[in-house]
PDB file of C-alpha atoms in Angstrom:
ATOM      1  CA  MET V   1      -8.398 -11.592  11.200  1.00  0.00           C
ATOM      2  CA  PRO V   2      -5.163 -13.176   9.991  1.00  0.00           C
ATOM      3  CA  LEU V   3      -2.004 -11.129  10.031  1.00  0.00           C
ATOM      4  CA  MET V   4      -1.305 -12.092   6.377  1.00  0.00           C
ATOM      5  CA  GLU V   5      -3.465 -13.577   3.687  1.00  0.00           C
ATOM      6  CA  VAL V   6      -2.189 -15.009   0.357  1.00  0.00           C
ATOM      7  CA  LYS V   7      -5.105 -15.276  -2.082  1.00  0.00           C
ATOM      8  CA  ASN V   8      -4.858 -17.181  -5.414  1.00  0.00           C
ATOM      9  CA  LEU V   9      -1.218 -16.095  -5.868  1.00  0.00           C
ATOM     10  CA  THR V  10       0.222 -17.059  -9.236  1.00  0.00           C
ATOM     11  CA  LYS V  11       3.589 -16.380 -10.900  1.00  0.00           C
ATOM     12  CA  ARG V  12       4.382 -17.363 -14.476  1.00  0.00           C
ATOM     13  CA  PHE V  13       7.771 -17.173 -16.180  1.00  0.00           C
ATOM     14  CA  GLY V  14       6.873 -17.603 -19.813  1.00  0.00           C
ATOM     15  CA  GLY V  15       5.384 -21.074 -20.065  1.00  0.00           C
ATOM     16  CA  LEU V  16       6.516 -22.054 -16.560  1.00  0.00           C
ATOM     17  CA  VAL V  17       4.043 -21.645 -13.712  1.00  0.00           C
ATOM     18  CA  ALA V  18       6.274 -21.370 -10.643  1.00  0.00           C
ATOM     19  CA  VAL V  19       3.481 -20.558  -8.214  1.00  0.00           C
ATOM     20  CA  ASN V  20      -0.002 -21.721  -9.161  1.00  0.00           C
ATOM     21  CA  ASP V  21      -3.108 -20.302  -7.470  1.00  0.00           C
ATOM     22  CA  VAL V  22      -1.778 -20.589  -3.948  1.00  0.00           C
ATOM     23  CA  THR V  23      -4.014 -19.528  -1.014  1.00  0.00           C
ATOM     24  CA  PHE V  24      -3.299 -19.604   2.737  1.00  0.00           C
ATOM     25  CA  SER V  25      -3.224 -17.312   5.749  1.00  0.00           C
ATOM     26  CA  VAL V  26      -0.858 -16.716   8.681  1.00  0.00           C
ATOM     27  CA  GLY V  27      -2.213 -15.921  12.101  1.00  0.00           C
ATOM     28  CA  GLU V  28      -0.512 -13.466  14.474  1.00  0.00           C
ATOM     29  CA  GLY V  29       1.970 -15.231  16.724  1.00  0.00           C
ATOM     30  CA  GLU V  30       2.242 -18.368  14.563  1.00  0.00           C
ATOM     31  CA  ILE V  31       5.279 -20.195  13.279  1.00  0.00           C
ATOM     32  CA  MET V  32       4.218 -21.402   9.833  1.00  0.00           C
ATOM     33  CA  SER V  33       6.526 -23.346   7.510  1.00  0.00           C
ATOM     34  CA  VAL V  34       6.357 -23.699   3.745  1.00  0.00           C
ATOM     35  CA  ILE V  35       7.871 -26.949   2.551  1.00  0.00           C
ATOM     36  CA  GLY V  36       8.087 -28.948  -0.659  1.00  0.00           C
ATOM     37  CA  PRO V  37      10.551 -30.811  -2.899  1.00  0.00           C
ATOM     38  CA  ASN V  38      13.204 -28.898  -4.816  1.00  0.00           C
ATOM     39  CA  GLY V  39      11.613 -26.768  -7.498  1.00  0.00           C
ATOM     40  CA  ALA V  40       8.247 -26.672  -5.717  1.00  0.00           C
ATOM     41  CA  GLY V  41       8.011 -22.852  -5.863  1.00  0.00           C
ATOM     42  CA  LYS V  42       8.906 -22.030  -2.195  1.00  0.00           C
ATOM     43  CA  SER V  43      11.542 -19.387  -2.892  1.00  0.00           C
ATOM     44  CA  THR V  44       9.386 -17.798  -5.575  1.00  0.00           C
ATOM     45  CA  LEU V  45       6.440 -17.641  -3.144  1.00  0.00           C
ATOM     46  CA  PHE V  46       8.693 -15.838  -0.605  1.00  0.00           C
ATOM     47  CA  LYS V  47       9.744 -13.348  -3.227  1.00  0.00           C
ATOM     48  CA  LEU V  48       6.130 -12.686  -4.162  1.00  0.00           C
ATOM     49  CA  ILE V  49       5.082 -12.113  -0.527  1.00  0.00           C
ATOM     50  CA  SER V  50       7.933  -9.739   0.154  1.00  0.00           C
ATOM     51  CA  SER V  51       7.361  -7.915  -3.276  1.00  0.00           C
ATOM     52  CA  PHE V  52      10.773  -8.875  -4.677  1.00  0.00           C
ATOM     53  CA  LEU V  53       8.819 -10.307  -7.586  1.00  0.00           C
ATOM     54  CA  PRO V  54       5.619  -9.012  -9.119  1.00  0.00           C
ATOM     55  CA  ALA V  55       2.704 -11.447  -9.087  1.00  0.00           C
ATOM     56  CA  THR V  56       1.110 -12.555 -12.331  1.00  0.00           C
ATOM     57  CA  SER V  57      -2.168 -12.691 -10.566  1.00  0.00           C
ATOM     58  CA  GLY V  58      -3.577 -12.980  -7.029  1.00  0.00           C
ATOM     59  CA  LYS V  59      -3.095 -10.815  -3.932  1.00  0.00           C
ATOM     60  CA  VAL V  60      -1.138 -10.588  -0.694  1.00  0.00           C
ATOM     61  CA  PHE V  61      -2.850  -8.839   2.238  1.00  0.00           C
ATOM     62  CA  TYR V  62      -1.045  -7.711   5.360  1.00  0.00           C
ATOM     63  CA  ASN V  63      -3.182  -6.356   8.206  1.00  0.00           C
ATOM     64  CA  GLU V  64      -6.031  -6.364   5.628  1.00  0.00           C
ATOM     65  CA  GLU V  65      -4.057  -4.056   3.325  1.00  0.00           C
ATOM     66  CA  ASP V  66      -3.220  -5.095  -0.216  1.00  0.00           C
ATOM     67  CA  ILE V  67       0.593  -5.004  -0.424  1.00  0.00           C
ATOM     68  CA  THR V  68       0.898  -7.015  -3.670  1.00  0.00           C
ATOM     69  CA  SER V  69       2.124  -4.190  -5.889  1.00  0.00           C
ATOM     70  CA  GLN V  70       4.046  -2.156  -3.341  1.00  0.00           C
ATOM     71  CA  SER V  71       7.842  -1.756  -3.412  1.00  0.00           C
ATOM     72  CA  PRO V  72       9.923  -4.115  -1.288  1.00  0.00           C
ATOM     73  CA  HIS V  73      11.224  -1.350   0.995  1.00  0.00           C
ATOM     74  CA  ILE V  74       7.692  -0.053   1.588  1.00  0.00           C
ATOM     75  CA  VAL V  75       6.539  -3.620   2.433  1.00  0.00           C
ATOM     76  CA  ALA V  76       9.532  -3.958   4.833  1.00  0.00           C
ATOM     77  CA  ARG V  77       8.725  -0.655   6.562  1.00  0.00           C
ATOM     78  CA  LYS V  78       5.143  -1.896   7.129  1.00  0.00           C
ATOM     79  CA  GLY V  79       6.608  -4.891   8.994  1.00  0.00           C
ATOM     80  CA  VAL V  80       6.995  -7.706   6.452  1.00  0.00           C
ATOM     81  CA  VAL V  81      10.752  -8.447   6.440  1.00  0.00           C
ATOM     82  CA  ARG V  82      12.475 -11.219   4.619  1.00  0.00           C
ATOM     83  CA  THR V  83      15.878 -12.595   5.604  1.00  0.00           C
ATOM     84  CA  PHE V  84      18.307 -13.719   2.988  1.00  0.00           C
ATOM     85  CA  GLN V  85      21.059 -16.317   2.860  1.00  0.00           C
ATOM     86  CA  GLU V  86      24.672 -15.539   3.534  1.00  0.00           C
ATOM     87  CA  THR V  87      25.348 -13.866   0.174  1.00  0.00           C
ATOM     88  CA  THR V  88      23.648 -10.705   1.401  1.00  0.00           C
ATOM     89  CA  ILE V  89      25.962 -10.297   4.370  1.00  0.00           C
ATOM     90  CA  PHE V  90      28.899  -7.844   4.030  1.00  0.00           C
ATOM     91  CA  LYS V  91      31.734 -10.263   4.766  1.00  0.00           C
ATOM     92  CA  ASN V  92      34.353  -7.448   5.045  1.00  0.00           C
ATOM     93  CA  MET V  93      32.375  -5.674   7.785  1.00  0.00           C
ATOM     94  CA  SER V  94      31.970  -6.559  11.432  1.00  0.00           C
ATOM     95  CA  ALA V  95      28.848  -8.330  12.668  1.00  0.00           C
ATOM     96  CA  LEU V  96      27.848  -5.095  14.440  1.00  0.00           C
ATOM     97  CA  ASP V  97      28.255  -2.913  11.388  1.00  0.00           C
ATOM     98  CA  ASN V  98      26.204  -5.330   9.284  1.00  0.00           C
ATOM     99  CA  VAL V  99      23.276  -4.889  11.687  1.00  0.00           C
ATOM    100  CA  VAL V 100      23.830  -1.147  11.976  1.00  0.00           C
ATOM    101  CA  VAL V 101      23.577  -0.822   8.163  1.00  0.00           C
ATOM    102  CA  ALA V 102      20.325  -2.808   8.237  1.00  0.00           C
ATOM    103  CA  HIS V 103      18.845  -0.185  10.607  1.00  0.00           C
ATOM    104  CA  HIS V 104      18.983   2.513   7.944  1.00  0.00           C
ATOM    105  CA  LEU V 105      15.559   1.505   6.660  1.00  0.00           C
ATOM    106  CA  ARG V 106      14.286   3.266   9.766  1.00  0.00           C
ATOM    107  CA  SER V 107      16.543   6.345   9.622  1.00  0.00           C
ATOM    108  CA  LYS V 108      15.116   9.858  10.067  1.00  0.00           C
ATOM    109  CA  ALA V 109      18.151  11.482   8.518  1.00  0.00           C
ATOM    110  CA  SER V 110      18.467  11.629   4.713  1.00  0.00           C
ATOM    111  CA  LEU V 111      21.358  10.165   2.741  1.00  0.00           C
ATOM    112  CA  LEU V 112      22.723  13.680   2.440  1.00  0.00           C
ATOM    113  CA  GLY V 113      22.396  14.080   6.214  1.00  0.00           C
ATOM    114  CA  PHE V 114      24.625  11.030   6.798  1.00  0.00           C
ATOM    115  CA  PHE V 115      27.106  12.406   4.238  1.00  0.00           C
ATOM    116  CA  PHE V 116      27.367  15.738   6.064  1.00  0.00           C
ATOM    117  CA  ASN V 117      27.121  14.127   9.529  1.00  0.00           C
ATOM    118  CA  THR V 118      24.181  16.234  10.682  1.00  0.00           C
ATOM    119  CA  ARG V 119      22.832  16.123  14.214  1.00  0.00           C
ATOM    120  CA  THR V 120      19.912  13.908  13.151  1.00  0.00           C
ATOM    121  CA  ALA V 121      22.300  11.574  11.409  1.00  0.00           C
ATOM    122  CA  ARG V 122      24.538  11.372  14.439  1.00  0.00           C
ATOM    123  CA  HIS V 123      21.545  10.659  16.648  1.00  0.00           C
ATOM    124  CA  ASP V 124      20.364   7.907  14.259  1.00  0.00           C
ATOM    125  CA  GLU V 125      23.800   6.326  14.129  1.00  0.00           C
ATOM    126  CA  ALA V 126      24.113   6.205  17.912  1.00  0.00           C
ATOM    127  CA  ALA V 127      20.655   4.732  18.308  1.00  0.00           C
ATOM    128  CA  PHE V 128      21.281   2.180  15.558  1.00  0.00           C
ATOM    129  CA  ARG V 129      24.537   1.012  17.182  1.00  0.00           C
ATOM    130  CA  GLU V 130      22.850   0.581  20.530  1.00  0.00           C
ATOM    131  CA  SER V 131      19.966  -1.304  18.965  1.00  0.00           C
ATOM    132  CA  ALA V 132      22.335  -3.481  16.923  1.00  0.00           C
ATOM    133  CA  SER V 133      24.281  -4.398  20.046  1.00  0.00           C
ATOM    134  CA  GLU V 134      21.094  -5.349  21.847  1.00  0.00           C
ATOM    135  CA  ILE V 135      19.963  -7.584  18.968  1.00  0.00           C
ATOM    136  CA  LEU V 136      23.378  -9.323  18.714  1.00  0.00           C
ATOM    137  CA  ASN V 137      23.403  -9.879  22.478  1.00  0.00           C
ATOM    138  CA  TYR V 138      19.871 -11.266  22.354  1.00  0.00           C
ATOM    139  CA  LEU V 139      20.812 -13.721  19.624  1.00  0.00           C
ATOM    140  CA  GLY V 140      23.997 -14.860  21.454  1.00  0.00           C
ATOM    141  CA  LEU V 141      26.360 -12.988  19.137  1.00  0.00           C
ATOM    142  CA  GLY V 142      27.538 -10.329  21.561  1.00  0.00           C
ATOM    143  CA  ASP V 143      30.989 -11.890  21.947  1.00  0.00           C
ATOM    144  CA  VAL V 144      31.647 -11.728  18.181  1.00  0.00           C
ATOM    145  CA  LYS V 145      30.030  -8.356  17.395  1.00  0.00           C
ATOM    146  CA  ASP V 146      33.402  -6.834  16.474  1.00  0.00           C
ATOM    147  CA  SER V 147      34.543  -9.830  14.442  1.00  0.00           C
ATOM    148  CA  LEU V 148      34.548  -9.659  10.648  1.00  0.00           C
ATOM    149  CA  ALA V 149      31.609 -11.543   9.222  1.00  0.00           C
ATOM    150  CA  SER V 150      34.007 -13.443   6.971  1.00  0.00           C
ATOM    151  CA  THR V 151      35.517 -15.128  10.083  1.00  0.00           C
ATOM    152  CA  LEU V 152      32.238 -16.322  11.596  1.00  0.00           C
ATOM    153  CA  PRO V 153      31.224 -20.026  11.518  1.00  0.00           C
ATOM    154  CA  HIS V 154      28.152 -21.085   9.601  1.00  0.00           C
ATOM    155  CA  GLY V 155      25.791 -21.090  12.509  1.00  0.00           C
ATOM    156  CA  HIS V 156      26.798 -17.554  13.511  1.00  0.00           C
ATOM    157  CA  LEU V 157      26.365 -16.380   9.944  1.00  0.00           C
ATOM    158  CA  ARG V 158      22.805 -17.732   9.907  1.00  0.00           C
ATOM    159  CA  ALA V 159      22.098 -15.942  13.214  1.00  0.00           C
ATOM    160  CA  LEU V 160      23.615 -12.755  11.792  1.00  0.00           C
ATOM    161  CA  GLY V 161      21.242 -12.936   8.867  1.00  0.00           C
ATOM    162  CA  ILE V 162      18.341 -13.137  11.319  1.00  0.00           C
ATOM    163  CA  ALA V 163      19.817 -10.174  13.296  1.00  0.00           C
ATOM    164  CA  ILE V 164      19.861  -8.138  10.108  1.00  0.00           C
ATOM    165  CA  GLY V 165      16.184  -8.952   9.574  1.00  0.00           C
ATOM    166  CA  LEU V 166      15.286  -7.984  13.174  1.00  0.00           C
ATOM    167  CA  ALA V 167      16.933  -4.603  12.693  1.00  0.00           C
ATOM    168  CA  ALA V 168      13.943  -3.604  10.560  1.00  0.00           C
ATOM    169  CA  GLN V 169      11.575  -4.287  13.486  1.00  0.00           C
ATOM    170  CA  PRO V 170       9.407  -6.870  11.650  1.00  0.00           C
ATOM    171  CA  LYS V 171       5.903  -7.925  12.674  1.00  0.00           C
ATOM    172  CA  LEU V 172       6.124 -10.798  10.135  1.00  0.00           C
ATOM    173  CA  LEU V 173       9.615 -12.293   9.632  1.00  0.00           C
ATOM    174  CA  LEU V 174      10.184 -14.461   6.570  1.00  0.00           C
ATOM    175  CA  LEU V 175      13.105 -16.839   7.215  1.00  0.00           C
ATOM    176  CA  ASP V 176      14.776 -18.399   4.195  1.00  0.00           C
ATOM    177  CA  GLU V 177      16.169 -21.854   5.157  1.00  0.00           C
ATOM    178  CA  PRO V 178      17.378 -20.831   8.631  1.00  0.00           C
ATOM    179  CA  PHE V 179      18.540 -24.329   9.609  1.00  0.00           C
ATOM    180  CA  THR V 180      20.113 -25.553   6.378  1.00  0.00           C
ATOM    181  CA  GLY V 181      23.718 -26.708   6.655  1.00  0.00           C
ATOM    182  CA  MET V 182      23.708 -26.791  10.437  1.00  0.00           C
ATOM    183  CA  ASN V 183      24.727 -29.701  12.643  1.00  0.00           C
ATOM    184  CA  SER V 184      22.316 -30.954  15.253  1.00  0.00           C
ATOM    185  CA  GLU V 185      23.583 -28.710  18.020  1.00  0.00           C
ATOM    186  CA  GLU V 186      23.458 -25.577  15.806  1.00  0.00           C
ATOM    187  CA  THR V 187      19.971 -26.506  14.654  1.00  0.00           C
ATOM    188  CA  ALA V 188      18.711 -26.923  18.232  1.00  0.00           C
ATOM    189  CA  HIS V 189      20.130 -23.504  19.144  1.00  0.00           C
ATOM    190  CA  ALA V 190      18.587 -21.900  16.020  1.00  0.00           C
ATOM    191  CA  MET V 191      15.176 -23.413  16.752  1.00  0.00           C
ATOM    192  CA  ARG V 192      15.291 -22.012  20.284  1.00  0.00           C
ATOM    193  CA  MET V 193      16.217 -18.637  18.803  1.00  0.00           C
ATOM    194  CA  VAL V 194      13.260 -18.706  16.333  1.00  0.00           C
ATOM    195  CA  ARG V 195      10.862 -19.628  19.174  1.00  0.00           C
ATOM    196  CA  ASP V 196      12.208 -16.792  21.319  1.00  0.00           C
ATOM    197  CA  ILE V 197      11.690 -14.328  18.458  1.00  0.00           C
ATOM    198  CA  ARG V 198       8.099 -15.519  18.122  1.00  0.00           C
ATOM    199  CA  ASP V 199       7.578 -15.187  21.864  1.00  0.00           C
ATOM    200  CA  ARG V 200       8.699 -11.560  21.627  1.00  0.00           C
ATOM    201  CA  GLY V 201       5.803 -10.849  19.282  1.00  0.00           C
ATOM    202  CA  VAL V 202       7.134 -11.542  15.849  1.00  0.00           C
ATOM    203  CA  THR V 203       5.123 -13.893  13.624  1.00  0.00           C
ATOM    204  CA  ILE V 204       7.324 -16.317  11.677  1.00  0.00           C
ATOM    205  CA  LEU V 205       6.931 -17.680   8.129  1.00  0.00           C
ATOM    206  CA  LEU V 206       9.834 -19.916   7.068  1.00  0.00           C
ATOM    207  CA  VAL V 207      10.983 -22.034   4.146  1.00  0.00           C
ATOM    208  CA  GLU V 208      13.055 -24.986   5.211  1.00  0.00           C
ATOM    209  CA  HIS V 209      14.332 -28.377   3.972  1.00  0.00           C
ATOM    210  CA  ASP V 210      15.135 -29.832   7.406  1.00  0.00           C
ATOM    211  CA  MET V 211      11.952 -31.815   8.012  1.00  0.00           C
ATOM    212  CA  SER V 212      12.811 -32.799  11.540  1.00  0.00           C
ATOM    213  CA  ALA V 213      13.184 -29.114  12.505  1.00  0.00           C
ATOM    214  CA  VAL V 214      10.042 -28.169  10.591  1.00  0.00           C
ATOM    215  CA  MET V 215       7.944 -30.819  12.302  1.00  0.00           C
ATOM    216  CA  SER V 216       9.219 -29.807  15.715  1.00  0.00           C
ATOM    217  CA  ILE V 217       8.933 -26.019  15.449  1.00  0.00           C
ATOM    218  CA  SER V 218       5.872 -25.377  13.252  1.00  0.00           C
ATOM    219  CA  ASP V 219       2.314 -24.617  14.395  1.00  0.00           C
ATOM    220  CA  ARG V 220       1.096 -25.183  10.816  1.00  0.00           C
ATOM    221  CA  ILE V 221       2.658 -26.255   7.543  1.00  0.00           C
ATOM    222  CA  VAL V 222       1.865 -25.475   3.889  1.00  0.00           C
ATOM    223  CA  VAL V 223       3.158 -27.962   1.361  1.00  0.00           C
ATOM    224  CA  LEU V 224       3.899 -26.984  -2.277  1.00  0.00           C
ATOM    225  CA  ASN V 225       4.580 -29.300  -5.169  1.00  0.00           C
ATOM    226  CA  PHE V 226       5.102 -28.077  -8.779  1.00  0.00           C
ATOM    227  CA  GLY V 227       3.878 -24.640  -7.696  1.00  0.00           C
ATOM    228  CA  LYS V 228       0.568 -25.821  -6.287  1.00  0.00           C
ATOM    229  CA  LYS V 229      -0.522 -26.093  -2.629  1.00  0.00           C
ATOM    230  CA  ILE V 230      -1.161 -29.793  -2.049  1.00  0.00           C
ATOM    231  CA  ALA V 231      -1.649 -29.726   1.733  1.00  0.00           C
ATOM    232  CA  GLU V 232      -2.003 -27.512   4.786  1.00  0.00           C
ATOM    233  CA  GLY V 233      -2.294 -28.423   8.408  1.00  0.00           C
ATOM    234  CA  SER V 234      -0.566 -29.318  11.675  1.00  0.00           C
ATOM    235  CA  PRO V 235       2.704 -31.296  11.642  1.00  0.00           C
ATOM    236  CA  VAL V 236       0.824 -34.472  12.511  1.00  0.00           C
ATOM    237  CA  GLU V 237      -1.683 -33.945   9.717  1.00  0.00           C
ATOM    238  CA  ILE V 238       1.113 -33.255   7.180  1.00  0.00           C
ATOM    239  CA  GLN V 239       3.056 -36.348   8.250  1.00  0.00           C
ATOM    240  CA  ASN V 240       0.058 -38.515   7.521  1.00  0.00           C
ATOM    241  CA  ASN V 241      -1.030 -36.853   4.308  1.00  0.00           C
ATOM    242  CA  GLU V 242      -0.794 -39.257   1.358  1.00  0.00           C
ATOM    243  CA  ALA V 243      -0.262 -36.469  -1.191  1.00  0.00           C
ATOM    244  CA  VAL V 244       2.701 -35.154   0.820  1.00  0.00           C
ATOM    245  CA  ILE V 245       4.211 -38.614   1.186  1.00  0.00           C
ATOM    246  CA  GLU V 246       3.972 -39.123  -2.596  1.00  0.00           C
ATOM    247  CA  ALA V 247       5.497 -35.707  -3.289  1.00  0.00           C
ATOM    248  CA  TYR V 248       8.515 -36.623  -1.225  1.00  0.00           C
ATOM    249  CA  LEU V 249       9.406 -39.640  -3.325  1.00  0.00           C
ATOM    250  CA  GLY V 250       7.574 -42.309  -1.377  1.00  0.00           C
ATOM    251  CA  ARG V 251       7.124 -43.637   2.129  1.00  0.00           C
ATOM    252  CA  GLU V 252      10.658 -45.033   2.605  1.00  0.00           C
ATOM    253  CA  ASP V 253      12.592 -41.841   2.067  1.00  0.00           C
ATOM    254  CA  GLU V 254      14.274 -41.416   5.417  1.00  0.00           C
ATOM    255  CA  GLU V 255      15.626 -37.932   4.627  1.00  0.00           C
ATOM    256  CA  VAL V 256      12.065 -36.589   4.682  1.00  0.00           C
ATOM    257  CA  GLY V 257      11.796 -37.383   8.339  1.00  0.00           C
ATOM    258  CA  PHE V 258       8.296 -38.894   8.047  1.00  0.00           C
TER     259      PHE V 258
END
């Protein structure tokens, strides 16, 4: 059985259909990408899968369980974790403290316990700091763990966003444009990082505009256009799909990477 199934997922905002009857599945251990022109519905689809938006109709199943109407923090605790872009990082905190804070989804102590510094809270905090250090070291951020997030370069901030996602111990990690804005060296490093995360047992679903990176890293690709799925397949199949070529403004658009 697939790790996750999206079945006939639809989201309407008044008269606008942002996601229109989309169906696909993600197998355990895959790197699957969702691509499409601007306004295709990619970000809305991510919000639906992670329960940050309620679906108008359709279902999302994770490990055969219907998670469509569950709260985002419940979905995250089950193992479906979405990373965000840099706006969610606490810029006035260190890289380490950012990742420590993200661990609190797993805390045994209550909020009151942390306020009164109970033994359980102290145990949680020590364990979270150790885990956060391990994650940062694993992602190559060990040398900057005590630096303020506001001082980190773009590539490190992207990696920090992924570290924050890993703090929740995901089984399915949803990456929101992990390569956008990077130079070629940063992109190559980030791609190795994503593959390494997959090799450690985390299934990856990502939205990305960098077509060269998508074609290189993906096992399968889903293509959206105007909210509808217009193609699904391997990178080679997607590159040769006429509907995809048309959606990306024609054959000669070099930015597409086809």
